[in-house]
XYZ file of C-alpha atoms in Angstrom:
364
model
C 0.000 0.000 0.000
C 1.255 3.467 -0.870
C 1.191 5.651 2.251
C 1.576 9.398 1.892
C 1.489 12.307 4.358
C 1.675 16.014 3.563
C 3.579 18.341 5.895
C 1.734 21.669 6.095
C 1.933 24.842 8.175
C 2.618 28.537 7.922
C 5.909 29.667 6.355
C 9.000 29.417 8.583
C 7.591 26.931 11.096
C 10.292 24.348 10.292
C 8.637 22.150 7.649
C 11.641 21.848 5.355
C 13.981 21.311 8.312
C 11.725 18.502 9.521
C 11.506 17.036 6.033
C 15.287 17.025 5.651
C 15.634 15.208 8.962
C 12.923 12.706 8.076
C 14.444 11.712 4.774
C 18.105 12.569 5.397
C 17.818 14.357 2.095
C 18.318 18.067 1.427
C 15.198 20.213 1.273
C 15.388 23.900 0.538
C 15.147 25.787 3.841
C 15.582 29.504 4.391
C 14.419 32.334 6.611
C 11.782 33.701 4.254
C 8.339 32.598 3.089
C 7.852 30.275 0.103
C 11.424 28.986 -0.102
C 9.856 25.611 -0.988
C 8.729 26.224 -4.559
C 8.157 22.621 -5.624
C 6.977 20.051 -3.064
C 9.832 17.929 -1.734
C 9.029 14.218 -1.641
C 10.885 11.607 0.385
C 10.414 7.974 1.387
C 11.113 6.898 4.964
C 10.990 3.534 6.679
C 8.359 2.832 9.328
C 10.405 1.927 12.431
C 9.652 -1.637 13.532
C 12.272 -3.426 15.642
C 10.380 -6.705 15.155
C 11.706 -6.972 11.594
C 15.350 -7.256 12.589
C 14.528 -9.571 15.468
C 12.694 -11.967 13.134
C 15.937 -12.470 11.228
C 17.643 -13.705 14.399
C 15.504 -16.838 14.091
C 14.831 -16.884 10.336
C 18.050 -15.974 8.487
C 17.314 -14.144 5.261
C 18.970 -12.424 2.317
C 16.918 -9.231 2.483
C 14.866 -7.175 4.952
C 12.080 -5.017 3.505
C 10.371 -2.576 5.922
C 7.085 -0.764 5.429
C 7.581 2.746 4.056
C 5.884 6.120 4.305
C 6.045 8.955 1.778
C 6.293 12.483 3.151
C 5.576 15.535 1.018
C 6.915 18.931 2.175
C 4.482 21.560 0.920
C 5.102 25.310 0.750
C 3.874 27.403 3.668
C 0.234 28.383 3.459
C -0.881 31.903 4.357
C -4.193 33.697 4.757
C -5.858 33.745 1.374
C -4.129 30.581 0.085
C -7.516 29.137 -0.883
C -7.966 32.186 -3.129
C -4.480 32.017 -4.584
C -2.533 34.167 -2.099
C 1.110 33.247 -1.605
C 1.635 30.146 -3.683
C -1.987 29.205 -3.174
C -3.936 26.469 -4.836
C -1.086 24.639 -6.554
C 0.028 23.381 -3.147
C -3.455 22.684 -1.900
C -3.689 20.328 -4.889
C -0.585 18.500 -3.649
C -2.230 17.933 -0.249
C -5.246 16.314 -1.936
C -3.039 13.438 -3.048
C -2.029 12.553 0.532
C -3.734 10.261 3.053
C -2.897 12.283 6.163
C -1.955 15.844 7.078
C 1.040 16.477 9.344
C 0.346 19.996 10.590
C 3.554 21.523 11.936
C 2.972 24.325 14.437
C 5.631 26.778 15.602
C 5.994 26.533 19.390
C 9.329 28.284 19.864
C 10.586 31.847 20.201
C 13.467 32.957 17.993
C 13.920 36.592 16.949
C 16.205 35.454 14.116
C 13.425 33.436 12.457
C 10.669 35.694 11.200
C 7.000 34.817 11.669
C 4.781 35.585 8.710
C 2.156 37.114 11.052
C 4.746 38.969 13.147
C 4.000 37.141 16.425
C 4.082 33.623 17.914
C 0.539 32.369 18.454
C 0.117 28.625 17.779
C -3.673 28.580 18.067
C -4.017 31.491 15.654
C -1.624 29.720 13.267
C -3.688 26.535 13.435
C -6.873 28.496 12.791
C -5.313 30.114 9.716
C -4.405 26.752 8.198
C -7.748 25.152 9.080
C -9.638 28.104 7.616
C -7.722 27.975 4.337
C -8.219 24.223 3.999
C -11.939 24.563 4.778
C -12.387 27.391 2.249
C -10.573 25.357 -0.399
C -12.910 22.441 0.329
C -15.931 24.760 0.161
C -14.937 25.745 -3.358
C -14.571 22.062 -4.288
C -17.968 21.198 -2.784
C -19.740 24.061 -4.571
C -18.299 22.956 -7.913
C -19.394 19.373 -7.314
C -22.878 20.434 -6.155
C -23.358 22.367 -9.387
C -22.450 19.244 -11.358
C -24.713 16.747 -9.559
C -27.730 18.964 -8.797
C -29.490 18.289 -12.102
C -29.014 14.519 -11.809
C -30.170 14.615 -8.180
C -33.357 16.443 -9.147
C -33.936 13.752 -11.789
C -33.871 11.139 -9.030
C -30.602 9.372 -9.910
C -29.887 7.460 -6.690
C -26.102 7.971 -6.590
C -26.475 11.670 -7.403
C -29.125 12.148 -4.710
C -26.889 10.526 -2.089
C -23.859 12.575 -3.118
C -25.882 15.810 -3.253
C -27.203 15.215 0.263
C -23.827 14.514 1.828
C -22.250 17.482 0.021
C -24.943 19.718 1.478
C -24.229 18.239 4.905
C -20.521 19.055 4.854
C -21.090 22.420 3.204
C -22.563 23.800 6.414
C -19.356 23.028 8.305
C -17.093 24.388 5.586
C -19.095 27.594 5.195
C -18.395 28.248 8.885
C -14.665 27.664 8.138
C -14.745 24.392 10.091
C -13.310 21.033 8.896
C -15.704 18.643 7.147
C -14.799 16.096 9.840
C -17.184 17.987 12.123
C -20.186 16.854 10.058
C -20.075 13.426 11.784
C -20.592 11.419 8.630
C -21.597 7.763 8.462
C -19.360 5.158 6.794
C -21.682 5.185 3.767
C -21.523 8.980 3.520
C -17.739 8.917 3.767
C -17.637 6.361 0.961
C -19.790 8.641 -1.214
C -17.346 11.511 -0.631
C -14.169 9.520 -1.233
C -13.652 10.608 -4.835
C -14.185 14.287 -3.902
C -10.903 14.199 -1.904
C -11.792 16.818 0.684
C -8.753 18.105 2.564
C -10.556 18.531 5.867
C -11.771 14.925 5.909
C -8.193 13.667 6.051
C -6.841 12.621 9.465
C -4.565 15.250 10.986
C -1.607 15.071 13.341
C -0.667 18.322 15.100
C 3.107 18.455 15.593
C 4.549 21.076 17.960
C 7.974 22.234 16.774
C 9.930 23.386 19.845
C 13.491 24.461 20.622
C 15.976 22.033 22.177
C 15.173 23.337 25.679
C 11.466 22.453 25.437
C 11.497 18.765 24.505
C 9.048 18.037 27.311
C 6.794 20.918 26.308
C 6.168 24.581 27.082
C 3.267 27.030 27.364
C 2.742 26.945 23.604
C 2.577 23.147 23.386
C 0.125 22.957 26.276
C -2.303 25.157 24.362
C -1.912 23.032 21.217
C -2.439 19.806 23.181
C -5.602 21.184 24.789
C -6.907 22.182 21.372
C -5.978 18.781 19.896
C -7.997 17.031 22.591
C -11.003 19.221 21.788
C -10.994 18.071 18.141
C -9.886 14.492 18.867
C -6.609 14.885 16.957
C -3.282 13.208 17.668
C -0.426 15.474 18.698
C 3.244 15.242 19.568
C 6.269 17.410 20.374
C 9.386 17.469 18.230
C 12.451 19.650 17.807
C 13.045 19.760 14.055
C 16.424 21.448 14.525
C 17.629 18.704 16.873
C 16.270 15.977 14.601
C 18.121 17.551 11.689
C 21.375 17.407 13.668
C 20.763 13.747 14.531
C 20.105 12.863 10.900
C 23.499 14.247 9.843
C 25.401 11.773 12.053
C 27.059 9.014 10.072
C 26.286 5.900 12.102
C 23.415 4.470 14.097
C 25.750 4.208 17.091
C 26.473 7.947 16.937
C 22.782 8.728 16.649
C 21.969 6.605 19.698
C 24.730 8.313 21.705
C 23.384 11.734 20.688
C 19.862 10.747 21.737
C 21.073 9.440 25.092
C 23.034 12.652 25.719
C 19.786 14.596 25.213
C 17.755 12.286 27.442
C 15.889 10.626 24.566
C 15.262 6.920 23.957
C 14.428 7.273 20.283
C 14.255 10.008 17.701
C 11.196 12.174 17.327
C 11.112 11.182 13.682
C 10.653 7.522 14.563
C 7.786 8.484 16.855
C 6.245 10.725 14.204
C 6.381 8.103 11.458
C 4.870 5.481 13.752
C 2.176 7.933 14.920
C 1.193 8.724 11.327
C 1.050 5.010 10.540
C -1.311 4.262 13.415
C -3.389 7.431 13.063
C -4.372 6.123 9.651
C -5.437 2.825 11.213
C -2.710 0.847 9.480
C -1.289 -2.365 10.858
C 1.584 -4.662 9.912
C 1.837 -8.342 9.121
C 5.003 -10.158 8.089
C 6.146 -12.747 5.603
C 9.399 -14.491 6.453
C 11.680 -16.818 4.549
C 15.283 -17.344 3.444
C 14.920 -14.930 0.514
C 13.138 -12.096 2.279
C 11.623 -10.907 5.541
C 9.088 -8.200 4.749
C 6.622 -5.955 6.583
C 3.297 -5.514 4.781
C 0.862 -2.688 5.444
C -2.873 -3.310 5.835
C -5.869 -1.467 7.218
C -7.019 -2.512 10.657
C -9.795 -5.068 10.205
C -8.498 -6.597 6.961
C -9.373 -10.273 6.559
C -6.876 -12.861 5.375
C -7.800 -12.699 1.636
C -7.479 -8.893 1.659
C -4.063 -9.160 3.294
C -3.047 -11.695 0.648
C -4.190 -9.227 -2.015
C -1.732 -6.631 -0.714
C 1.041 -8.997 -1.813
C -0.566 -9.827 -5.167
C -4.111 -9.611 -6.501
C -3.921 -13.273 -7.603
C -3.348 -14.284 -3.975
C -6.684 -12.734 -3.013
C -8.604 -14.130 -5.983
C -7.350 -17.666 -5.442
C -7.133 -17.613 -1.648
C -7.512 -21.030 0.000
C -6.121 -20.594 3.503
C -3.352 -18.956 5.510
C -0.831 -20.476 7.874
C -0.469 -18.009 10.750
C 1.468 -17.513 13.943
C 2.213 -14.359 15.891
C 5.676 -12.823 15.870
C 5.757 -13.063 19.685
C 5.472 -16.861 19.333
C 8.672 -16.786 17.291
C 10.457 -14.619 19.847
C 9.407 -16.966 22.644
C 9.960 -20.341 20.974
C 12.945 -19.345 18.779
C 11.995 -21.296 15.622
C 9.105 -22.110 13.311
C 9.705 -25.812 13.952
C 9.105 -25.288 17.657
C 6.029 -23.177 16.915
C 4.595 -26.107 14.978
C 5.580 -28.573 17.711
C 3.820 -26.474 20.359
C 0.647 -26.170 18.268
C 0.976 -22.414 17.872
C 0.776 -22.521 14.043
C -2.847 -21.980 13.015
C -4.709 -22.588 9.773
C -7.046 -19.678 9.106
C -9.714 -19.192 6.447
C -11.411 -16.335 4.629
C -13.046 -14.822 7.720
C -9.871 -14.485 9.776
C -9.156 -10.865 10.784
C -5.420 -10.306 10.506
C -3.744 -9.069 13.685
C -0.826 -6.662 13.923
C 2.321 -8.776 14.184
C 0.986 -11.889 12.449
C 3.479 -13.882 10.393
C 1.616 -15.381 7.442
C 2.045 -17.855 4.611
C -0.750 -17.930 2.032
C -1.987 -20.893 0.002
C -3.940 -20.083 -3.137
C -5.142 -21.464 -6.472
C -3.472 -20.092 -9.586
């Protein structure tokens, strides 16, 4: 599955610095608005220590982790939905993502200008949310104009779409995210092709200085707001993460983290948070050629998981041989797992669990 998150925020909040640290690749960063002219795109691995540990008991030629694509998008400003700043071209880039990583400036630094002239995280969040909602309102109005005639003619699909568009329009007109419309699963399915920005899950990320890794007055306000809208949030120091990413070896990075009182990088936490915010889970395949992490939606049944590997696996699914990765860590080998009766044969109705190790049997 292709997983993609867009990093958004006002200019000069640290998006390109964070992106560079995430991907260990250079992204244009400077102390002025709109230094990111084209969206930077980078692929990062989803941290999962279980992968390496599997290979302790199942030697393999190759390890393939799950990956996440991050897109660094130019800073949005008031009026972006109407073309201000770099405007709609970057809103279009966000539409292609599955999740929004909203980076919020929670640090004071007179050497880094703020596009609004003052540090106010809640005001910054409101600006971004307003612009995304107004962009969605424009999208909804265009779609309403297209389906209205069909809806009046009684075409079932058009009627359903027209009704749900009207439902979200009320939220958007008040400059609130479409998420606030409390849509049913069926209504969400009807809106899927419309690709509304404010229906995407959002993670609020507080960018702090290196002295505020445990939070400050700014982050407390963001966390309170995040709870009010049921959004995930976390604290990160993009500058510190950038310094960590420049170190040559994993040993050096671990020493740097320990010296700053950290057990793991903020980037690892962020990638994992994005992964789980989207409701994604991981199952594994393991053999002498390859140990691989596969990404599925929570609730996928065995045939759907097989289809992630290859569509033929889902079409011809017969059964799956399954054990949990913790069984391997406890019993040390697949032979012992079989001997202890921990290897299960599961059919089409089995709901795959995070951490399952699976082998699929199928008809060609």
